[in-house]
PDB file of C-alpha atoms in Angstrom:
ATOM      1  CA  MET T   1       0.071  -0.164   0.093  1.00 43.00           C
ATOM      2  CA  ARG T   2       1.100   3.475  -0.321  1.00 43.00           C
ATOM      3  CA  THR T   3       2.298   5.713   1.781  1.00 42.00           C
ATOM      4  CA  SER T   4       0.833   8.574   0.630  1.00 43.00           C
ATOM      5  CA  LEU T   5      -3.162   6.305   0.510  1.00 43.00           C
ATOM      6  CA  MET T   6      -2.410   5.500   4.457  1.00 41.00           C
ATOM      7  CA  PHE T   7      -1.533   9.117   5.011  1.00 42.00           C
ATOM      8  CA  ALA T   8      -4.819  10.400   3.196  1.00 46.00           C
ATOM      9  CA  MET T   9      -6.911   7.363   4.512  1.00 47.00           C
ATOM     10  CA  PRO T  10      -7.616   9.030   8.026  1.00 47.00           C
ATOM     11  CA  VAL T  11      -9.168  11.960   6.363  1.00 45.00           C
ATOM     12  CA  VAL T  12     -11.244   9.422   4.389  1.00 46.00           C
ATOM     13  CA  LEU T  13     -12.491   7.154   6.783  1.00 49.00           C
ATOM     14  CA  LEU T  14     -13.996  10.652   9.147  1.00 49.00           C
ATOM     15  CA  SER T  15     -16.606  11.377   7.166  1.00 49.00           C
ATOM     16  CA  ALA T  16     -17.806   7.401   6.430  1.00 48.00           C
ATOM     17  CA  VAL T  17     -16.937   6.893  10.286  1.00 50.00           C
ATOM     18  CA  VAL T  18     -19.224   9.991  11.655  1.00 47.00           C
ATOM     19  CA  SER T  19     -21.927   8.829   8.819  1.00 48.00           C
ATOM     20  CA  ALA T  20     -21.995   5.720  10.144  1.00 48.00           C
ATOM     21  CA  GLN T  21     -22.627   7.216  14.037  1.00 51.00           C
ATOM     22  CA  ASP T  22     -25.113   9.197  12.646  1.00 53.00           C
ATOM     23  CA  GLY T  23     -28.246   6.565  13.549  1.00 54.00           C
ATOM     24  CA  ALA T  24     -28.681   4.136  15.784  1.00 66.00           C
ATOM     25  CA  LYS T  25     -26.202   1.147  15.172  1.00 78.00           C
ATOM     26  CA  GLU T  26     -25.250  -2.230  16.810  1.00 88.00           C
ATOM     27  CA  LYS T  27     -21.812  -1.464  18.808  1.00 91.00           C
ATOM     28  CA  SER T  28     -18.654  -3.342  17.294  1.00 91.00           C
ATOM     29  CA  PRO T  29     -17.528  -6.270  18.964  1.00 92.00           C
ATOM     30  CA  ALA T  30     -14.026  -5.499  17.730  1.00 92.00           C
ATOM     31  CA  VAL T  31     -11.081  -5.554  20.677  1.00 92.00           C
ATOM     32  CA  LEU T  32      -8.712  -3.426  19.547  1.00 93.00           C
ATOM     33  CA  GLU T  33      -5.988  -3.286  22.266  1.00 94.00           C
ATOM     34  CA  ASN T  34      -2.298  -2.334  20.024  1.00 95.00           C
ATOM     35  CA  ASP T  35      -1.651   0.050  17.636  1.00 95.00           C
ATOM     36  CA  THR T  36      -1.169  -2.402  14.821  1.00 94.00           C
ATOM     37  CA  ALA T  37      -4.923  -3.499  15.521  1.00 93.00           C
ATOM     38  CA  LYS T  38      -6.286   0.019  15.186  1.00 94.00           C
ATOM     39  CA  ILE T  39      -4.610   0.671  12.039  1.00 93.00           C
ATOM     40  CA  SER T  40      -5.902  -3.243  10.849  1.00 92.00           C
ATOM     41  CA  TYR T  41      -9.320  -2.122  12.133  1.00 92.00           C
ATOM     42  CA  MET T  42      -9.100   1.243  10.022  1.00 92.00           C
ATOM     43  CA  ILE T  43      -8.020  -0.200   6.993  1.00 91.00           C
ATOM     44  CA  GLY T  44     -10.658  -2.387   6.994  1.00 90.00           C
ATOM     45  CA  LEU T  45     -13.114  -0.001   7.839  1.00 90.00           C
ATOM     46  CA  LYS T  46     -12.171   2.052   4.556  1.00 90.00           C
ATOM     47  CA  PHE T  47     -12.316  -1.068   2.763  1.00 88.00           C
ATOM     48  CA  GLY T  48     -16.240  -1.532   4.000  1.00 88.00           C
ATOM     49  CA  SER T  49     -17.051   1.325   3.416  1.00 86.00           C
ATOM     50  CA  ASP T  50     -16.715   0.800  -0.431  1.00 84.00           C
ATOM     51  CA  VAL T  51     -17.768  -2.375  -0.951  1.00 84.00           C
ATOM     52  CA  LYS T  52     -21.108  -1.137   1.268  1.00 83.00           C
ATOM     53  CA  GLY T  53     -21.020   2.036  -1.401  1.00 75.00           C
ATOM     54  CA  ALA T  54     -20.746  -0.327  -4.470  1.00 76.00           C
ATOM     55  CA  GLY T  55     -23.331  -2.597  -3.130  1.00 77.00           C
ATOM     56  CA  LEU T  56     -20.945  -5.450  -3.680  1.00 82.00           C
ATOM     57  CA  GLU T  57     -21.956  -8.670  -1.288  1.00 87.00           C
ATOM     58  CA  LEU T  58     -18.915 -10.632  -0.196  1.00 90.00           C
ATOM     59  CA  ASP T  59     -17.778 -13.884   1.413  1.00 93.00           C
ATOM     60  CA  MET T  60     -15.852 -12.847   4.058  1.00 92.00           C
ATOM     61  CA  ALA T  61     -14.038 -15.943   4.700  1.00 94.00           C
ATOM     62  CA  ALA T  62     -13.086 -16.307   1.495  1.00 95.00           C
ATOM     63  CA  PHE T  63     -12.067 -12.633   1.561  1.00 92.00           C
ATOM     64  CA  GLY T  64     -10.218 -13.017   5.066  1.00 92.00           C
ATOM     65  CA  ALA T  65      -8.382 -16.202   3.384  1.00 94.00           C
ATOM     66  CA  ALA T  66      -7.198 -14.182   0.371  1.00 94.00           C
ATOM     67  CA  VAL T  67      -5.575 -11.435   2.313  1.00 92.00           C
ATOM     68  CA  ASP T  68      -3.652 -14.203   4.691  1.00 93.00           C
ATOM     69  CA  ASP T  69      -2.514 -16.183   1.300  1.00 95.00           C
ATOM     70  CA  MET T  70      -1.358 -12.370   0.540  1.00 93.00           C
ATOM     71  CA  LEU T  71       0.176 -11.786   3.516  1.00 93.00           C
ATOM     72  CA  LYS T  72       1.775 -15.414   3.898  1.00 95.00           C
ATOM     73  CA  ASP T  73       2.895 -15.273  -0.044  1.00 95.00           C
ATOM     74  CA  ARG T  74       1.005 -18.374  -0.664  1.00 95.00           C
ATOM     75  CA  GLU T  75       0.148 -19.715  -3.522  1.00 95.00           C
ATOM     76  CA  PRO T  76      -3.548 -17.951  -4.556  1.00 94.00           C
ATOM     77  CA  ALA T  77      -6.553 -20.431  -5.038  1.00 96.00           C
ATOM     78  CA  LEU T  78      -7.333 -18.602  -8.454  1.00 95.00           C
ATOM     79  CA  THR T  79      -5.163 -19.207 -11.486  1.00 95.00           C
ATOM     80  CA  GLN T  80      -4.353 -15.950 -13.739  1.00 95.00           C
ATOM     81  CA  GLU T  81      -6.959 -17.023 -15.799  1.00 96.00           C
ATOM     82  CA  GLN T  82      -9.552 -17.964 -13.167  1.00 96.00           C
ATOM     83  CA  MET T  83      -9.213 -14.438 -11.786  1.00 95.00           C
ATOM     84  CA  ALA T  84      -9.678 -13.110 -15.191  1.00 96.00           C
ATOM     85  CA  GLU T  85     -13.133 -14.803 -15.534  1.00 96.00           C
ATOM     86  CA  VAL T  86     -14.170 -13.575 -12.076  1.00 96.00           C
ATOM     87  CA  GLN T  87     -13.247  -9.959 -13.062  1.00 95.00           C
ATOM     88  CA  ASN T  88     -15.855 -10.261 -16.078  1.00 96.00           C
ATOM     89  CA  VAL T  89     -18.659 -11.732 -13.765  1.00 95.00           C
ATOM     90  CA  LEU T  90     -17.721  -8.893 -11.241  1.00 92.00           C
ATOM     91  CA  ARG T  91     -17.885  -6.360 -13.615  1.00 93.00           C
ATOM     92  CA  GLU T  92     -21.259  -7.957 -14.921  1.00 94.00           C
ATOM     93  CA  ARG T  93     -22.900  -7.691 -11.377  1.00 91.00           C
ATOM     94  CA  MET T  94     -22.237  -4.000 -10.849  1.00 88.00           C
ATOM     95  CA  ALA T  95     -23.008  -2.731 -13.982  1.00 89.00           C
ATOM     96  CA  ALA T  96     -26.757  -5.047 -13.400  1.00 90.00           C
ATOM     97  CA  LYS T  97     -26.300  -3.246  -9.464  1.00 86.00           C
ATOM     98  CA  GLN T  98     -25.527   0.513 -11.229  1.00 84.00           C
ATOM     99  CA  LYS T  99     -28.643  -0.002 -13.638  1.00 87.00           C
ATOM    100  CA  GLU T 100     -30.947  -0.940 -10.646  1.00 87.00           C
ATOM    101  CA  LEU T 101     -29.260   2.028  -8.496  1.00 83.00           C
ATOM    102  CA  GLN T 102     -30.058   4.106 -11.632  1.00 86.00           C
ATOM    103  CA  GLU T 103     -33.581   3.092 -12.234  1.00 90.00           C
ATOM    104  CA  LYS T 104     -34.305   3.725  -8.500  1.00 88.00           C
ATOM    105  CA  SER T 105     -33.086   7.314  -8.781  1.00 87.00           C
ATOM    106  CA  ASP T 106     -35.000   8.226 -11.999  1.00 91.00           C
ATOM    107  CA  ALA T 107     -38.315   6.865 -10.704  1.00 93.00           C
ATOM    108  CA  GLU T 108     -37.747   8.568  -7.391  1.00 93.00           C
ATOM    109  CA  ALA T 109     -36.877  11.686  -9.211  1.00 94.00           C
ATOM    110  CA  ALA T 110     -39.602  11.629 -11.378  1.00 95.00           C
ATOM    111  CA  ALA T 111     -41.905  10.963  -8.610  1.00 96.00           C
ATOM    112  CA  PHE T 112     -40.495  14.045  -6.899  1.00 96.00           C
ATOM    113  CA  LEU T 113     -40.597  16.519  -9.993  1.00 97.00           C
ATOM    114  CA  SER T 114     -44.334  15.473 -10.118  1.00 97.00           C
ATOM    115  CA  ALA T 115     -45.776  16.274  -7.318  1.00 98.00           C
ATOM    116  CA  ASN T 116     -43.424  19.517  -6.901  1.00 97.00           C
ATOM    117  CA  GLY T 117     -44.456  20.735 -10.106  1.00 97.00           C
ATOM    118  CA  ALA T 118     -47.986  20.397  -8.802  1.00 98.00           C
ATOM    119  CA  ARG T 119     -47.681  22.583  -5.822  1.00 98.00           C
ATOM    120  CA  PRO T 120     -49.087  26.018  -6.358  1.00 98.00           C
ATOM    121  CA  GLU T 121     -45.870  28.044  -5.734  1.00 98.00           C
ATOM    122  CA  VAL T 122     -43.902  26.180  -8.337  1.00 98.00           C
ATOM    123  CA  LYS T 123     -43.350  26.891 -11.904  1.00 98.00           C
ATOM    124  CA  THR T 124     -41.698  24.976 -14.458  1.00 98.00           C
ATOM    125  CA  THR T 125     -40.515  25.606 -17.678  1.00 98.00           C
ATOM    126  CA  ALA T 126     -40.464  24.170 -20.840  1.00 98.00           C
ATOM    127  CA  SER T 127     -37.480  22.726 -20.707  1.00 97.00           C
ATOM    128  CA  GLY T 128     -38.377  20.892 -17.441  1.00 97.00           C
ATOM    129  CA  LEU T 129     -36.598  23.391 -14.842  1.00 98.00           C
ATOM    130  CA  GLN T 130     -38.575  24.070 -11.848  1.00 98.00           C
ATOM    131  CA  TYR T 131     -38.652  27.288  -9.440  1.00 98.00           C
ATOM    132  CA  GLU T 132     -39.998  28.547  -6.558  1.00 98.00           C
ATOM    133  CA  ALA T 133     -39.388  32.532  -5.731  1.00 98.00           C
ATOM    134  CA  LEU T 134     -38.987  33.358  -2.324  1.00 98.00           C
ATOM    135  CA  THR T 135     -37.946  36.486  -2.871  1.00 97.00           C
ATOM    136  CA  GLU T 136     -38.269  39.004  -5.865  1.00 97.00           C
ATOM    137  CA  GLY T 137     -35.939  41.466  -6.639  1.00 96.00           C
ATOM    138  CA  THR T 138     -36.179  44.763  -8.837  1.00 96.00           C
ATOM    139  CA  GLY T 139     -32.910  44.786 -10.327  1.00 96.00           C
ATOM    140  CA  PRO T 140     -32.260  44.249 -13.846  1.00 96.00           C
ATOM    141  CA  MET T 141     -32.128  40.341 -15.238  1.00 96.00           C
ATOM    142  CA  PRO T 142     -28.431  39.099 -16.496  1.00 96.00           C
ATOM    143  CA  LYS T 143     -27.697  38.381 -19.917  1.00 95.00           C
ATOM    144  CA  GLU T 144     -25.923  35.266 -20.835  1.00 94.00           C
ATOM    145  CA  THR T 145     -22.800  36.765 -21.154  1.00 94.00           C
ATOM    146  CA  ASP T 146     -22.637  38.147 -18.028  1.00 95.00           C
ATOM    147  CA  THR T 147     -21.259  37.860 -14.491  1.00 96.00           C
ATOM    148  CA  VAL T 148     -23.072  37.437 -11.191  1.00 97.00           C
ATOM    149  CA  SER T 149     -22.434  37.535  -7.769  1.00 97.00           C
ATOM    150  CA  VAL T 150     -24.735  34.920  -5.936  1.00 97.00           C
ATOM    151  CA  HIS T 151     -25.064  32.997  -2.837  1.00 97.00           C
ATOM    152  CA  TYR T 152     -26.577  29.341  -2.851  1.00 98.00           C
ATOM    153  CA  LYS T 153     -26.691  25.994  -1.181  1.00 98.00           C
ATOM    154  CA  GLY T 154     -26.854  22.374  -3.218  1.00 97.00           C
ATOM    155  CA  SER T 155     -28.067  19.407  -2.255  1.00 96.00           C
ATOM    156  CA  LEU T 156     -29.664  16.116  -3.181  1.00 96.00           C
ATOM    157  CA  LEU T 157     -33.298  15.427  -2.762  1.00 95.00           C
ATOM    158  CA  ASP T 158     -32.320  13.384   0.411  1.00 93.00           C
ATOM    159  CA  GLY T 159     -30.846  16.684   2.130  1.00 94.00           C
ATOM    160  CA  THR T 160     -27.438  16.285   1.728  1.00 94.00           C
ATOM    161  CA  VAL T 161     -25.785  19.647   1.241  1.00 95.00           C
ATOM    162  CA  PHE T 162     -22.657  19.119  -1.427  1.00 95.00           C
ATOM    163  CA  ASP T 163     -21.884  22.894  -1.640  1.00 95.00           C
ATOM    164  CA  SER T 164     -22.508  26.074  -0.120  1.00 96.00           C
ATOM    165  CA  SER T 165     -21.430  29.768  -0.752  1.00 96.00           C
ATOM    166  CA  TYR T 166     -23.246  30.496   2.929  1.00 96.00           C
ATOM    167  CA  ASP T 167     -20.476  27.582   4.365  1.00 96.00           C
ATOM    168  CA  ARG T 168     -17.458  29.753   3.407  1.00 95.00           C
ATOM    169  CA  GLY T 169     -18.857  32.361   4.188  1.00 95.00           C
ATOM    170  CA  GLU T 170     -18.756  34.775   0.922  1.00 96.00           C
ATOM    171  CA  PRO T 171     -20.727  35.131  -1.868  1.00 96.00           C
ATOM    172  CA  ALA T 172     -19.404  33.402  -5.311  1.00 96.00           C
ATOM    173  CA  ASN T 173     -18.950  35.095  -9.152  1.00 95.00           C
ATOM    174  CA  PHE T 174     -20.005  32.922 -12.253  1.00 95.00           C
ATOM    175  CA  LYS T 175     -20.116  33.555 -15.349  1.00 95.00           C
ATOM    176  CA  VAL T 176     -23.627  32.449 -16.608  1.00 95.00           C
ATOM    177  CA  ASN T 177     -22.863  30.533 -19.696  1.00 94.00           C
ATOM    178  CA  GLY T 178     -20.006  29.064 -17.906  1.00 94.00           C
ATOM    179  CA  LEU T 179     -22.610  26.962 -15.434  1.00 96.00           C
ATOM    180  CA  ILE T 180     -24.690  24.156 -15.737  1.00 96.00           C
ATOM    181  CA  PRO T 181     -27.899  24.443 -17.751  1.00 97.00           C
ATOM    182  CA  GLY T 182     -30.514  25.055 -15.011  1.00 97.00           C
ATOM    183  CA  TRP T 183     -28.652  27.918 -13.665  1.00 97.00           C
ATOM    184  CA  VAL T 184     -28.028  29.485 -16.906  1.00 97.00           C
ATOM    185  CA  GLU T 185     -31.721  29.308 -17.598  1.00 98.00           C
ATOM    186  CA  ALA T 186     -32.996  30.228 -13.742  1.00 98.00           C
ATOM    187  CA  LEU T 187     -30.279  33.027 -13.571  1.00 98.00           C
ATOM    188  CA  GLN T 188     -31.694  35.036 -17.061  1.00 97.00           C
ATOM    189  CA  LEU T 189     -35.350  34.509 -15.252  1.00 98.00           C
ATOM    190  CA  MET T 190     -34.154  36.137 -12.035  1.00 98.00           C
ATOM    191  CA  LYS T 191     -33.701  40.031 -11.134  1.00 97.00           C
ATOM    192  CA  VAL T 192     -30.864  41.430  -8.755  1.00 97.00           C
ATOM    193  CA  GLY T 193     -32.425  40.701  -5.202  1.00 98.00           C
ATOM    194  CA  SER T 194     -34.285  37.829  -6.083  1.00 98.00           C
ATOM    195  CA  LYS T 195     -33.796  34.915  -4.050  1.00 98.00           C
ATOM    196  CA  TRP T 196     -35.584  31.477  -5.257  1.00 98.00           C
ATOM    197  CA  LYS T 197     -35.593  27.559  -5.217  1.00 98.00           C
ATOM    198  CA  LEU T 198     -34.024  25.778  -7.636  1.00 98.00           C
ATOM    199  CA  PHE T 199     -35.806  22.278  -8.866  1.00 98.00           C
ATOM    200  CA  ILE T 200     -33.083  20.900 -11.594  1.00 98.00           C
ATOM    201  CA  PRO T 201     -33.647  17.528 -12.950  1.00 97.00           C
ATOM    202  CA  SER T 202     -30.781  15.701 -13.990  1.00 95.00           C
ATOM    203  CA  GLU T 203     -30.501  16.583 -18.012  1.00 96.00           C
ATOM    204  CA  LEU T 204     -29.996  19.978 -16.703  1.00 97.00           C
ATOM    205  CA  GLY T 205     -27.460  19.096 -14.244  1.00 96.00           C
ATOM    206  CA  TYR T 206     -24.875  16.728 -14.309  1.00 93.00           C
ATOM    207  CA  GLY T 207     -26.544  13.914 -16.360  1.00 91.00           C
ATOM    208  CA  ASP T 208     -25.464  10.695 -16.157  1.00 86.00           C
ATOM    209  CA  GLY T 209     -22.084  11.006 -15.408  1.00 84.00           C
ATOM    210  CA  GLY T 210     -22.543  13.112 -12.577  1.00 85.00           C
ATOM    211  CA  THR T 211     -19.378  14.938 -11.104  1.00 87.00           C
ATOM    212  CA  ARG T 212     -17.506  14.661  -7.329  1.00 85.00           C
ATOM    213  CA  GLY T 213     -19.783  14.762  -4.667  1.00 86.00           C
ATOM    214  CA  ILE T 214     -22.505  14.301  -7.239  1.00 90.00           C
ATOM    215  CA  PRO T 215     -24.104  11.048  -8.231  1.00 88.00           C
ATOM    216  CA  PRO T 216     -25.022  10.260 -11.559  1.00 87.00           C
ATOM    217  CA  GLY T 217     -28.691  11.049 -12.776  1.00 90.00           C
ATOM    218  CA  ALA T 218     -29.227  13.337  -9.236  1.00 93.00           C
ATOM    219  CA  THR T 219     -31.612  16.027  -9.466  1.00 96.00           C
ATOM    220  CA  LEU T 220     -30.543  18.805  -7.881  1.00 97.00           C
ATOM    221  CA  VAL T 221     -31.843  21.268  -5.451  1.00 98.00           C
ATOM    222  CA  PHE T 222     -30.149  24.823  -4.976  1.00 98.00           C
ATOM    223  CA  GLU T 223     -30.753  27.842  -3.192  1.00 98.00           C
ATOM    224  CA  MET T 224     -29.808  31.166  -5.157  1.00 97.00           C
ATOM    225  CA  GLU T 225     -29.728  34.842  -4.100  1.00 98.00           C
ATOM    226  CA  LEU T 226     -28.988  36.856  -7.068  1.00 98.00           C
ATOM    227  CA  LEU T 227     -26.406  39.693  -5.299  1.00 98.00           C
ATOM    228  CA  GLU T 228     -25.951  41.538  -8.356  1.00 97.00           C
ATOM    229  CA  ILE T 229     -24.386  41.996 -12.143  1.00 96.00           C
ATOM    230  CA  LYS T 230     -20.708  42.192 -12.535  1.00 89.00           C
ATOM    231  CA  ALA T 231     -17.810  43.973 -14.649  1.00 68.00           C
ATOM    232  CA  SER T 232     -16.722  41.447 -16.752  1.00 59.00           C
ATOM    233  CA  GLU T 233     -14.027  39.892 -14.648  1.00 50.00           C
ATOM    234  CA  GLN T 234     -12.409  36.512 -13.813  1.00 50.00           C
ATOM    235  CA  PRO T 235     -15.094  34.345 -12.334  1.00 48.00           C
ATOM    236  CA  ALA T 236     -14.542  32.808  -8.828  1.00 50.00           C
ATOM    237  CA  GLY T 237     -16.231  30.755  -6.279  1.00 51.00           C
ATOM    238  CA  GLY T 238     -17.944  26.966  -5.623  1.00 52.00           C
ATOM    239  CA  ASP T 239     -17.740  24.298  -7.682  1.00 52.00           C
ATOM    240  CA  ASN T 240     -21.266  22.256  -8.185  1.00 58.00           C
ATOM    241  CA  ALA T 241     -23.625  24.480 -10.647  1.00 62.00           C
ATOM    242  CA  GLN T 242     -20.456  24.707 -13.213  1.00 57.00           C
ATOM    243  CA  GLY T 243     -20.745  22.433 -16.496  1.00 54.00           C
ATOM    244  CA  GLY T 244     -18.462  20.994 -18.834  1.00 44.00           C
ATOM    245  CA  ASP T 245     -15.827  23.606 -19.821  1.00 40.00           C
ATOM    246  CA  SER T 246     -15.924  26.210 -17.149  1.00 36.00           C
ATOM    247  CA  GLN T 247     -12.894  26.418 -14.780  1.00 33.00           C
ATOM    248  CA  THR T 248     -13.151  23.883 -12.123  1.00 27.00           C
ATOM    249  CA  ILE T 249     -13.712  24.753  -8.142  1.00 27.00           C
ATOM    250  CA  THR T 250     -13.473  22.983  -5.429  1.00 28.00           C
ATOM    251  CA  ILE T 251     -15.951  21.588  -3.316  1.00 29.00           C
ATOM    252  CA  GLN T 252     -15.939  22.782   0.344  1.00 29.00           C
TER     253      GLN T 252
END
């Protein structure tokens, strides 16, 4: 295992462990009497988190035997040819699982947007973008070529926040035509001073590819305040309203 991975692992694990502790869980029976045991357990947590996230089913006896064989330099129980065949089986299972999850996500998104669009305070455009005006401003409306200053919070349908200028304590500046289609459309409908809640179908967001922190096919929810239209300048700000060729910004 590379040293860089080992140093990064505690940071990666922290969010997974905190997430696991959010609800009532059965307490682990593991006894960790020394640092080696704790390191081993930490590596196991990371691997277990990855396996769970991928929706894979493991035979723990076979898994433990494989790790033991590798550490003790034994001849593997599978030949190279057999492992190649198993890799194909694994790929097929993962593809089937991904398809199942995608179909479930699509159905949930369609049901949400249908119910949400029926609310009288929500407007739906021809593209499928939905928005709710929380506050209507009185200023000018930006053009596609303008740079705007906005405050925003982006979340998934389950409430998971993936990006927020509020958390960073300062608004973000964006070139309107460098953003995801849902934002490009919404911003040109807003007046400066407006605060809207956007409901963006995946085809107006990140589509089936997703992006870091946003799964494939995700419907996005944004609370957004249009603060001002700025003179042309280099945009700077958050990550998750931006589309294909726009500059990359780190998710906070």
